[in-house]
GROMACS .gro file of C-alpha atoms in nm:
model
  409
    1UNK     CA    1   3.140  -0.318   1.166
    2UNK     CA    2   3.074  -0.425   0.808
    3UNK     CA    3   2.796  -0.241   0.624
    4UNK     CA    4   2.691  -0.429   0.314
    5UNK     CA    5   2.426  -0.275   0.089
    6UNK     CA    6   2.417  -0.561  -0.159
    7UNK     CA    7   2.128  -0.805  -0.146
    8UNK     CA    8   2.198  -1.156  -0.031
    9UNK     CA    9   2.194  -1.409  -0.314
   10UNK     CA   10   1.855  -1.533  -0.193
   11UNK     CA   11   1.704  -1.185  -0.211
   12UNK     CA   12   1.864  -1.106  -0.546
   13UNK     CA   13   1.742  -1.437  -0.689
   14UNK     CA   14   1.386  -1.357  -0.576
   15UNK     CA   15   1.406  -1.008  -0.730
   16UNK     CA   16   1.540  -1.132  -1.062
   17UNK     CA   17   1.294  -1.420  -1.077
   18UNK     CA   18   1.000  -1.185  -1.016
   19UNK     CA   19   1.137  -0.924  -1.256
   20UNK     CA   20   1.170  -1.182  -1.534
   21UNK     CA   21   0.816  -1.307  -1.486
   22UNK     CA   22   0.664  -0.959  -1.466
   23UNK     CA   23   0.851  -0.814  -1.763
   24UNK     CA   24   0.892  -1.113  -1.991
   25UNK     CA   25   0.548  -1.261  -1.936
   26UNK     CA   26   0.303  -1.015  -1.777
   27UNK     CA   27   0.411  -0.693  -1.947
   28UNK     CA   28   0.471  -0.869  -2.277
   29UNK     CA   29   0.119  -1.014  -2.282
   30UNK     CA   30  -0.036  -0.685  -2.169
   31UNK     CA   31   0.144  -0.501  -2.450
   32UNK     CA   32   0.032  -0.760  -2.704
   33UNK     CA   33  -0.333  -0.733  -2.605
   34UNK     CA   34  -0.314  -0.352  -2.596
   35UNK     CA   35  -0.190  -0.357  -2.955
   36UNK     CA   36  -0.472  -0.582  -3.070
   37UNK     CA   37  -0.763  -0.400  -3.230
   38UNK     CA   38  -1.104  -0.480  -3.089
   39UNK     CA   39  -0.981  -0.633  -2.762
   40UNK     CA   40  -1.282  -0.667  -2.533
   41UNK     CA   41  -1.331  -0.652  -2.158
   42UNK     CA   42  -1.368  -1.029  -2.163
   43UNK     CA   43  -1.030  -1.057  -2.335
   44UNK     CA   44  -0.866  -0.854  -2.059
   45UNK     CA   45  -1.044  -1.050  -1.786
   46UNK     CA   46  -0.933  -1.380  -1.940
   47UNK     CA   47  -0.573  -1.258  -1.968
   48UNK     CA   48  -0.556  -1.135  -1.609
   49UNK     CA   49  -0.711  -1.452  -1.468
   50UNK     CA   50  -0.473  -1.663  -1.674
   51UNK     CA   51  -0.170  -1.468  -1.552
   52UNK     CA   52  -0.280  -1.510  -1.192
   53UNK     CA   53  -0.307  -1.885  -1.244
   54UNK     CA   54   0.043  -1.889  -1.392
   55UNK     CA   55   0.180  -1.682  -1.106
   56UNK     CA   56   0.035  -1.929  -0.856
   57UNK     CA   57   0.150  -2.239  -1.042
   58UNK     CA   58   0.501  -2.110  -1.112
   59UNK     CA   59   0.581  -1.982  -0.762
   60UNK     CA   60   0.526  -1.607  -0.789
   61UNK     CA   61   0.220  -1.608  -0.562
   62UNK     CA   62   0.194  -1.429  -0.225
   63UNK     CA   63   0.550  -1.296  -0.194
   64UNK     CA   64   0.453  -1.130   0.135
   65UNK     CA   65   0.324  -1.443   0.311
   66UNK     CA   66   0.505  -1.735   0.481
   67UNK     CA   67   0.565  -2.059   0.295
   68UNK     CA   68   0.350  -2.258   0.538
   69UNK     CA   69   0.040  -2.079   0.405
   70UNK     CA   70   0.139  -2.103   0.039
   71UNK     CA   71   0.346  -1.787   0.007
   72UNK     CA   72   0.699  -1.727  -0.114
   73UNK     CA   73   0.819  -1.668   0.242
   74UNK     CA   74   1.024  -1.359   0.155
   75UNK     CA   75   1.167  -1.144   0.429
   76UNK     CA   76   1.078  -0.775   0.442
   77UNK     CA   77   1.393  -0.673   0.253
   78UNK     CA   78   1.329  -0.921  -0.028
   79UNK     CA   79   0.967  -0.810  -0.036
   80UNK     CA   80   1.082  -0.450  -0.083
   81UNK     CA   81   1.282  -0.552  -0.389
   82UNK     CA   82   1.001  -0.761  -0.536
   83UNK     CA   83   0.732  -0.498  -0.469
   84UNK     CA   84   0.934  -0.229  -0.644
   85UNK     CA   85   0.953  -0.452  -0.952
   86UNK     CA   86   0.580  -0.530  -0.939
   87UNK     CA   87   0.493  -0.159  -0.939
   88UNK     CA   88   0.659  -0.112  -1.278
   89UNK     CA   89   0.420  -0.350  -1.454
   90UNK     CA   90   0.045  -0.301  -1.514
   91UNK     CA   91  -0.150  -0.480  -1.240
   92UNK     CA   92   0.175  -0.638  -1.121
   93UNK     CA   93   0.077  -0.659  -0.751
   94UNK     CA   94  -0.265  -0.805  -0.838
   95UNK     CA   95  -0.118  -1.069  -1.068
   96UNK     CA   96   0.093  -1.203  -0.779
   97UNK     CA   97  -0.192  -1.160  -0.525
   98UNK     CA   98  -0.009  -0.892  -0.327
   99UNK     CA   99  -0.238  -0.595  -0.394
  100UNK     CA  100  -0.381  -0.351  -0.141
  101UNK     CA  101  -0.593  -0.379   0.065
  102UNK     CA  102  -0.587  -0.761   0.053
  103UNK     CA  103  -0.213  -0.769   0.124
  104UNK     CA  104  -0.250  -0.585   0.454
  105UNK     CA  105  -0.563  -0.779   0.546
  106UNK     CA  106  -0.380  -1.108   0.489
  107UNK     CA  107  -0.109  -0.997   0.732
  108UNK     CA  108  -0.374  -0.887   0.982
  109UNK     CA  109  -0.571  -1.211   0.965
  110UNK     CA  110  -0.255  -1.423   0.978
  111UNK     CA  111  -0.156  -1.240   1.296
  112UNK     CA  112  -0.492  -1.210   1.476
  113UNK     CA  113  -0.744  -1.458   1.328
  114UNK     CA  114  -0.892  -1.754   1.510
  115UNK     CA  115  -0.892  -2.095   1.342
  116UNK     CA  116  -1.249  -2.036   1.226
  117UNK     CA  117  -1.154  -1.697   1.080
  118UNK     CA  118  -0.846  -1.837   0.912
  119UNK     CA  119  -1.049  -2.108   0.742
  120UNK     CA  120  -1.337  -1.889   0.628
  121UNK     CA  121  -1.162  -1.559   0.554
  122UNK     CA  122  -0.783  -1.583   0.540
  123UNK     CA  123  -0.759  -1.898   0.329
  124UNK     CA  124  -0.987  -1.769   0.048
  125UNK     CA  125  -0.776  -1.450   0.034
  126UNK     CA  126  -0.461  -1.660   0.006
  127UNK     CA  127  -0.622  -1.871  -0.265
  128UNK     CA  128  -0.732  -1.562  -0.456
  129UNK     CA  129  -1.097  -1.672  -0.450
  130UNK     CA  130  -1.218  -1.387  -0.226
  131UNK     CA  131  -1.143  -1.017  -0.193
  132UNK     CA  132  -1.158  -0.793   0.110
  133UNK     CA  133  -1.158  -0.430   0.221
  134UNK     CA  134  -1.057  -0.233   0.532
  135UNK     CA  135  -1.325  -0.005   0.675
  136UNK     CA  136  -1.195   0.252   0.922
  137UNK     CA  137  -1.210   0.610   0.786
  138UNK     CA  138  -1.522   0.815   0.855
  139UNK     CA  139  -1.637   1.140   0.690
  140UNK     CA  140  -1.749   1.301   1.016
  141UNK     CA  141  -1.417   1.278   1.202
  142UNK     CA  142  -1.047   1.312   1.121
  143UNK     CA  143  -0.926   0.992   0.957
  144UNK     CA  144  -0.578   1.042   1.098
  145UNK     CA  145  -0.710   1.003   1.456
  146UNK     CA  146  -0.876   0.661   1.501
  147UNK     CA  147  -0.964   0.743   1.864
  148UNK     CA  148  -1.242   0.965   1.725
  149UNK     CA  149  -1.423   0.683   1.541
  150UNK     CA  150  -1.801   0.706   1.586
  151UNK     CA  151  -1.913   0.373   1.438
  152UNK     CA  152  -2.037   0.159   1.725
  153UNK     CA  153  -2.057  -0.213   1.794
  154UNK     CA  154  -2.292  -0.317   2.078
  155UNK     CA  155  -2.329  -0.664   2.224
  156UNK     CA  156  -2.670  -0.825   2.182
  157UNK     CA  157  -2.689  -1.188   2.288
  158UNK     CA  158  -2.451  -1.391   2.073
  159UNK     CA  159  -2.404  -1.106   1.825
  160UNK     CA  160  -2.249  -0.767   1.787
  161UNK     CA  161  -2.469  -0.500   1.626
  162UNK     CA  162  -2.278  -0.244   1.421
  163UNK     CA  163  -2.402   0.103   1.327
  164UNK     CA  164  -2.196   0.367   1.154
  165UNK     CA  165  -2.086   0.555   0.846
  166UNK     CA  166  -1.756   0.495   0.665
  167UNK     CA  167  -1.595   0.611   0.345
  168UNK     CA  168  -1.275   0.540   0.152
  169UNK     CA  169  -1.341   0.175   0.229
  170UNK     CA  170  -1.109   0.101  -0.060
  171UNK     CA  171  -1.187  -0.208  -0.261
  172UNK     CA  172  -1.531  -0.252  -0.106
  173UNK     CA  173  -1.709  -0.302  -0.437
  174UNK     CA  174  -1.640  -0.662  -0.528
  175UNK     CA  175  -1.514  -0.745  -0.178
  176UNK     CA  176  -1.660  -1.043   0.004
  177UNK     CA  177  -1.590  -0.909   0.350
  178UNK     CA  178  -1.466  -0.604   0.537
  179UNK     CA  179  -1.248  -0.563   0.842
  180UNK     CA  180  -1.437  -0.291   1.030
  181UNK     CA  181  -1.306  -0.079   1.316
  182UNK     CA  182  -1.587   0.017   1.555
  183UNK     CA  183  -1.620   0.159   1.905
  184UNK     CA  184  -1.704  -0.106   2.164
  185UNK     CA  185  -1.582   0.052   2.488
  186UNK     CA  186  -1.653   0.428   2.481
  187UNK     CA  187  -1.568   0.467   2.851
  188UNK     CA  188  -1.225   0.301   2.838
  189UNK     CA  189  -0.977   0.522   3.022
  190UNK     CA  190  -0.723   0.483   2.746
  191UNK     CA  191  -0.866   0.620   2.417
  192UNK     CA  192  -0.674   0.365   2.212
  193UNK     CA  193  -0.860   0.083   2.391
  194UNK     CA  194  -1.209   0.200   2.291
  195UNK     CA  195  -1.221   0.035   1.946
  196UNK     CA  196  -1.236  -0.325   1.829
  197UNK     CA  197  -1.210  -0.492   1.489
  198UNK     CA  198  -1.475  -0.711   1.327
  199UNK     CA  199  -1.507  -0.922   1.015
  200UNK     CA  200  -1.827  -0.825   0.833
  201UNK     CA  201  -1.959  -1.006   0.526
  202UNK     CA  202  -2.054  -0.748   0.265
  203UNK     CA  203  -2.374  -0.941   0.194
  204UNK     CA  204  -2.490  -0.886   0.552
  205UNK     CA  205  -2.828  -0.717   0.596
  206UNK     CA  206  -2.772  -0.349   0.671
  207UNK     CA  207  -2.439  -0.326   0.486
  208UNK     CA  208  -2.508  -0.057   0.226
  209UNK     CA  209  -2.293   0.090  -0.052
  210UNK     CA  210  -2.385   0.457  -0.079
  211UNK     CA  211  -2.154   0.558  -0.364
  212UNK     CA  212  -1.806   0.520  -0.506
  213UNK     CA  213  -1.628   0.834  -0.391
  214UNK     CA  214  -1.489   1.009  -0.698
  215UNK     CA  215  -1.137   1.146  -0.662
  216UNK     CA  216  -0.919   1.360  -0.888
  217UNK     CA  217  -0.819   1.030  -1.048
  218UNK     CA  218  -1.179   0.935  -1.114
  219UNK     CA  219  -1.360   0.645  -0.953
  220UNK     CA  220  -1.122   0.386  -0.817
  221UNK     CA  221  -1.339   0.185  -0.578
  222UNK     CA  222  -1.320   0.402  -0.264
  223UNK     CA  223  -1.683   0.354  -0.154
  224UNK     CA  224  -1.885   0.530   0.108
  225UNK     CA  225  -2.058   0.263   0.318
  226UNK     CA  226  -2.330   0.270   0.583
  227UNK     CA  227  -2.377   0.007   0.854
  228UNK     CA  228  -2.734  -0.007   0.984
  229UNK     CA  229  -2.795  -0.262   1.257
  230UNK     CA  230  -2.551  -0.503   1.093
  231UNK     CA  231  -2.541  -0.817   1.305
  232UNK     CA  232  -2.226  -1.025   1.320
  233UNK     CA  233  -2.169  -1.327   1.546
  234UNK     CA  234  -1.923  -1.294   1.829
  235UNK     CA  235  -1.694  -1.530   1.642
  236UNK     CA  236  -1.631  -1.238   1.404
  237UNK     CA  237  -1.450  -1.025   1.661
  238UNK     CA  238  -1.096  -1.002   1.519
  239UNK     CA  239  -0.831  -0.996   1.787
  240UNK     CA  240  -0.911  -0.892   2.141
  241UNK     CA  241  -1.189  -0.661   2.251
  242UNK     CA  242  -1.051  -0.310   2.270
  243UNK     CA  243  -0.764  -0.410   2.042
  244UNK     CA  244  -0.878  -0.227   1.731
  245UNK     CA  245  -0.614   0.045   1.757
  246UNK     CA  246  -0.339  -0.207   1.819
  247UNK     CA  247  -0.458  -0.417   1.526
  248UNK     CA  248  -0.464  -0.110   1.302
  249UNK     CA  249  -0.109  -0.018   1.393
  250UNK     CA  250   0.016  -0.375   1.338
  251UNK     CA  251  -0.151  -0.366   0.998
  252UNK     CA  252  -0.054  -0.016   0.892
  253UNK     CA  253   0.314  -0.021   0.990
  254UNK     CA  254   0.422  -0.280   0.732
  255UNK     CA  255   0.144  -0.163   0.496
  256UNK     CA  256   0.293   0.187   0.488
  257UNK     CA  257   0.629   0.039   0.399
  258UNK     CA  258   0.465  -0.179   0.133
  259UNK     CA  259   0.325   0.136  -0.027
  260UNK     CA  260   0.674   0.289  -0.019
  261UNK     CA  261   0.816  -0.019  -0.191
  262UNK     CA  262   0.568   0.012  -0.476
  263UNK     CA  263   0.614   0.390  -0.498
  264UNK     CA  264   0.989   0.345  -0.540
  265UNK     CA  265   0.919   0.137  -0.849
  266UNK     CA  266   0.699   0.418  -0.984
  267UNK     CA  267   0.963   0.683  -0.901
  268UNK     CA  268   1.232   0.487  -1.081
  269UNK     CA  269   1.009   0.440  -1.385
  270UNK     CA  270   0.926   0.813  -1.396
  271UNK     CA  271   1.293   0.908  -1.372
  272UNK     CA  272   1.385   0.666  -1.650
  273UNK     CA  273   1.113   0.819  -1.868
  274UNK     CA  274   1.244   1.168  -1.787
  275UNK     CA  275   1.600   1.075  -1.891
  276UNK     CA  276   1.489   0.894  -2.203
  277UNK     CA  277   1.276   1.186  -2.318
  278UNK     CA  278   1.543   1.445  -2.238
  279UNK     CA  279   1.804   1.263  -2.445
  280UNK     CA  280   1.575   1.241  -2.749
  281UNK     CA  281   1.392   1.575  -2.751
  282UNK     CA  282   1.560   1.864  -2.936
  283UNK     CA  283   1.457   2.224  -2.871
  284UNK     CA  284   1.617   2.571  -2.882
  285UNK     CA  285   1.950   2.459  -3.020
  286UNK     CA  286   2.021   2.147  -2.815
  287UNK     CA  287   1.881   1.832  -2.663
  288UNK     CA  288   1.687   1.885  -2.342
  289UNK     CA  289   1.943   1.668  -2.164
  290UNK     CA  290   2.210   1.930  -2.239
  291UNK     CA  291   2.019   2.207  -2.064
  292UNK     CA  292   2.120   2.279  -1.706
  293UNK     CA  293   1.764   2.315  -1.576
  294UNK     CA  294   1.679   1.965  -1.700
  295UNK     CA  295   2.002   1.824  -1.555
  296UNK     CA  296   1.903   1.969  -1.218
  297UNK     CA  297   1.571   1.785  -1.243
  298UNK     CA  298   1.762   1.463  -1.307
  299UNK     CA  299   2.007   1.514  -1.022
  300UNK     CA  300   1.743   1.623  -0.768
  301UNK     CA  301   1.533   1.321  -0.860
  302UNK     CA  302   1.832   1.087  -0.838
  303UNK     CA  303   1.928   1.211  -0.490
  304UNK     CA  304   1.573   1.187  -0.363
  305UNK     CA  305   1.532   0.836  -0.505
  306UNK     CA  306   1.862   0.732  -0.346
  307UNK     CA  307   1.742   0.863  -0.008
  308UNK     CA  308   1.410   0.684  -0.053
  309UNK     CA  309   1.577   0.351  -0.125
  310UNK     CA  310   1.807   0.381   0.178
  311UNK     CA  311   1.516   0.472   0.405
  312UNK     CA  312   1.302   0.181   0.288
  313UNK     CA  313   1.587  -0.070   0.310
  314UNK     CA  314   1.676   0.044   0.661
  315UNK     CA  315   1.314   0.032   0.778
  316UNK     CA  316   1.278  -0.315   0.624
  317UNK     CA  317   1.596  -0.423   0.802
  318UNK     CA  318   1.458  -0.307   1.136
  319UNK     CA  319   1.125  -0.482   1.084
  320UNK     CA  320   1.297  -0.801   0.972
  321UNK     CA  321   1.520  -0.800   1.278
  322UNK     CA  322   1.230  -0.730   1.517
  323UNK     CA  323   1.364  -0.388   1.614
  324UNK     CA  324   1.156  -0.078   1.687
  325UNK     CA  325   1.065   0.068   1.347
  326UNK     CA  326   0.792   0.330   1.394
  327UNK     CA  327   1.020   0.629   1.343
  328UNK     CA  328   1.189   0.489   1.035
  329UNK     CA  329   0.859   0.388   0.871
  330UNK     CA  330   0.706   0.731   0.934
  331UNK     CA  331   1.012   0.901   0.786
  332UNK     CA  332   1.012   0.670   0.485
  333UNK     CA  333   0.640   0.708   0.424
  334UNK     CA  334   0.662   1.089   0.430
  335UNK     CA  335   0.975   1.112   0.218
  336UNK     CA  336   0.886   0.851  -0.044
  337UNK     CA  337   0.533   0.985  -0.094
  338UNK     CA  338   0.666   1.336  -0.154
  339UNK     CA  339   0.945   1.208  -0.378
  340UNK     CA  340   0.688   1.025  -0.590
  341UNK     CA  341   0.494   1.346  -0.639
  342UNK     CA  342   0.800   1.555  -0.726
  343UNK     CA  343   0.965   1.308  -0.965
  344UNK     CA  344   0.646   1.232  -1.157
  345UNK     CA  345   0.583   1.607  -1.183
  346UNK     CA  346   0.933   1.665  -1.323
  347UNK     CA  347   0.896   1.381  -1.572
  348UNK     CA  348   0.564   1.526  -1.685
  349UNK     CA  349   0.725   1.869  -1.726
  350UNK     CA  350   1.005   1.730  -1.944
  351UNK     CA  351   0.750   1.550  -2.160
  352UNK     CA  352   0.553   1.871  -2.206
  353UNK     CA  353   0.207   1.837  -2.357
  354UNK     CA  354   0.273   1.467  -2.420
  355UNK     CA  355   0.322   1.412  -2.047
  356UNK     CA  356  -0.006   1.587  -1.967
  357UNK     CA  357  -0.189   1.367  -2.216
  358UNK     CA  358  -0.286   1.008  -2.151
  359UNK     CA  359  -0.052   0.885  -2.427
  360UNK     CA  360   0.206   0.811  -2.155
  361UNK     CA  361   0.146   0.666  -1.806
  362UNK     CA  362   0.252   0.993  -1.639
  363UNK     CA  363  -0.091   1.157  -1.618
  364UNK     CA  364  -0.231   0.852  -1.439
  365UNK     CA  365   0.076   0.828  -1.218
  366UNK     CA  366   0.034   1.194  -1.120
  367UNK     CA  367  -0.331   1.139  -1.031
  368UNK     CA  368  -0.240   0.851  -0.806
  369UNK     CA  369   0.069   1.021  -0.659
  370UNK     CA  370  -0.129   1.292  -0.484
  371UNK     CA  371  -0.316   1.054  -0.255
  372UNK     CA  372   0.016   0.912  -0.134
  373UNK     CA  373   0.061   1.216   0.091
  374UNK     CA  374  -0.276   1.151   0.259
  375UNK     CA  375  -0.326   0.773   0.267
  376UNK     CA  376  -0.199   0.574   0.567
  377UNK     CA  377  -0.138   0.892   0.764
  378UNK     CA  378  -0.113   1.241   0.619
  379UNK     CA  379   0.223   1.417   0.592
  380UNK     CA  380   0.152   1.634   0.894
  381UNK     CA  381   0.061   1.341   1.120
  382UNK     CA  382   0.384   1.163   1.033
  383UNK     CA  383   0.582   1.482   1.094
  384UNK     CA  384   0.413   1.518   1.433
  385UNK     CA  385   0.499   1.157   1.518
  386UNK     CA  386   0.858   1.199   1.398
  387UNK     CA  387   0.902   1.508   1.617
  388UNK     CA  388   0.744   1.335   1.917
  389UNK     CA  389   0.969   1.031   1.889
  390UNK     CA  390   1.269   1.255   1.831
  391UNK     CA  391   1.203   1.450   2.152
  392UNK     CA  392   1.144   1.124   2.340
  393UNK     CA  393   1.481   0.991   2.222
  394UNK     CA  394   1.657   1.311   2.327
  395UNK     CA  395   1.487   1.324   2.667
  396UNK     CA  396   1.575   0.962   2.742
  397UNK     CA  397   1.950   0.974   2.673
  398UNK     CA  398   2.040   1.330   2.575
  399UNK     CA  399   2.098   1.231   2.212
  400UNK     CA  400   1.884   1.245   1.897
  401UNK     CA  401   2.053   0.934   1.751
  402UNK     CA  402   1.769   0.689   1.821
  403UNK     CA  403   1.529   0.937   1.663
  404UNK     CA  404   1.724   0.948   1.338
  405UNK     CA  405   1.766   0.579   1.267
  406UNK     CA  406   1.991   0.472   1.554
  407UNK     CA  407   2.282   0.434   1.312
  408UNK     CA  408   2.638   0.382   1.442
  409UNK     CA  409   2.767   0.725   1.341
   0.00000   0.00000   0.00000
């Protein structure tokens, strides 16, 4: 059996093409505007809109979507490479229209939407003329257990009437519509069949923004939302009735891996900053890079990044080849999220007071890194799932191999 860890020429071409655009055009123009005194909000808005137009016109648009809907048609492995590059550049994913939560919602709509829903909701997302949000988490119940959702949707004539309370509906401010998970069948014998998904226009009567939940990183558009007798036509049921849990899992599996892809780009950038700083900073008789404790930070970070890349590539391979991937994605999500936290923390430590300031990107990266261990399933939930699937593999054939990647060794 041949094991080849090099990218195919097609994948490598896509990675290099995206890297060149992001670094030689996007980052260059961002740096130029940052250096200009008196740059206004309008200047930034004009720059970002212009870069999005260029990305669309020059073929860098929608790397995660098929070519028949205007995307680049990249496979999951190629997408991993491209997403890691995008994460190294300010607003990189947004410039190429592959930002969360729209990215995951595009996948969801492409998979489940009716023709009407594709025309009115998916196509505007693909065109970049509308934005969306995903509304599932509730403050009253554990977000890691969707079977506990309390928001209800009740049939009334030709409509569904939705009542409930959500928060961390990320991206809701400025979004044109939400994909809402609500309970439609409370008596279903299987808990996972009690919820359904709906498309709700944010301008609907009864859709209310309560506040933007402030996190340790400040306010980043994670609103708390209330639904009070929000009426949506039956044509806005997304997927099958009782299929809300299934839809969520279809959406979140690849979405978790997409996060990992972007986090790898952040990890690599933090490690490069750590090395660069250590080789330039002199203290107590030598460069920091010559001190064993700093070398250990480098080596630990390098090993963890190496593991992260292998995990993500293997999970992408399994998804791309239509193999079972739940275990590998859970392992990757847990490991990469924790690696992001540790490597950014080490880079900040090596930079000292400078790293704690906002003069480098590290402080912002650290703020964002902490949510990685909670979003899309907390560490503990993924560990529980990993253990469950591991025991299932062992009980089925007396071996743990299928629970640890199913590799041929």
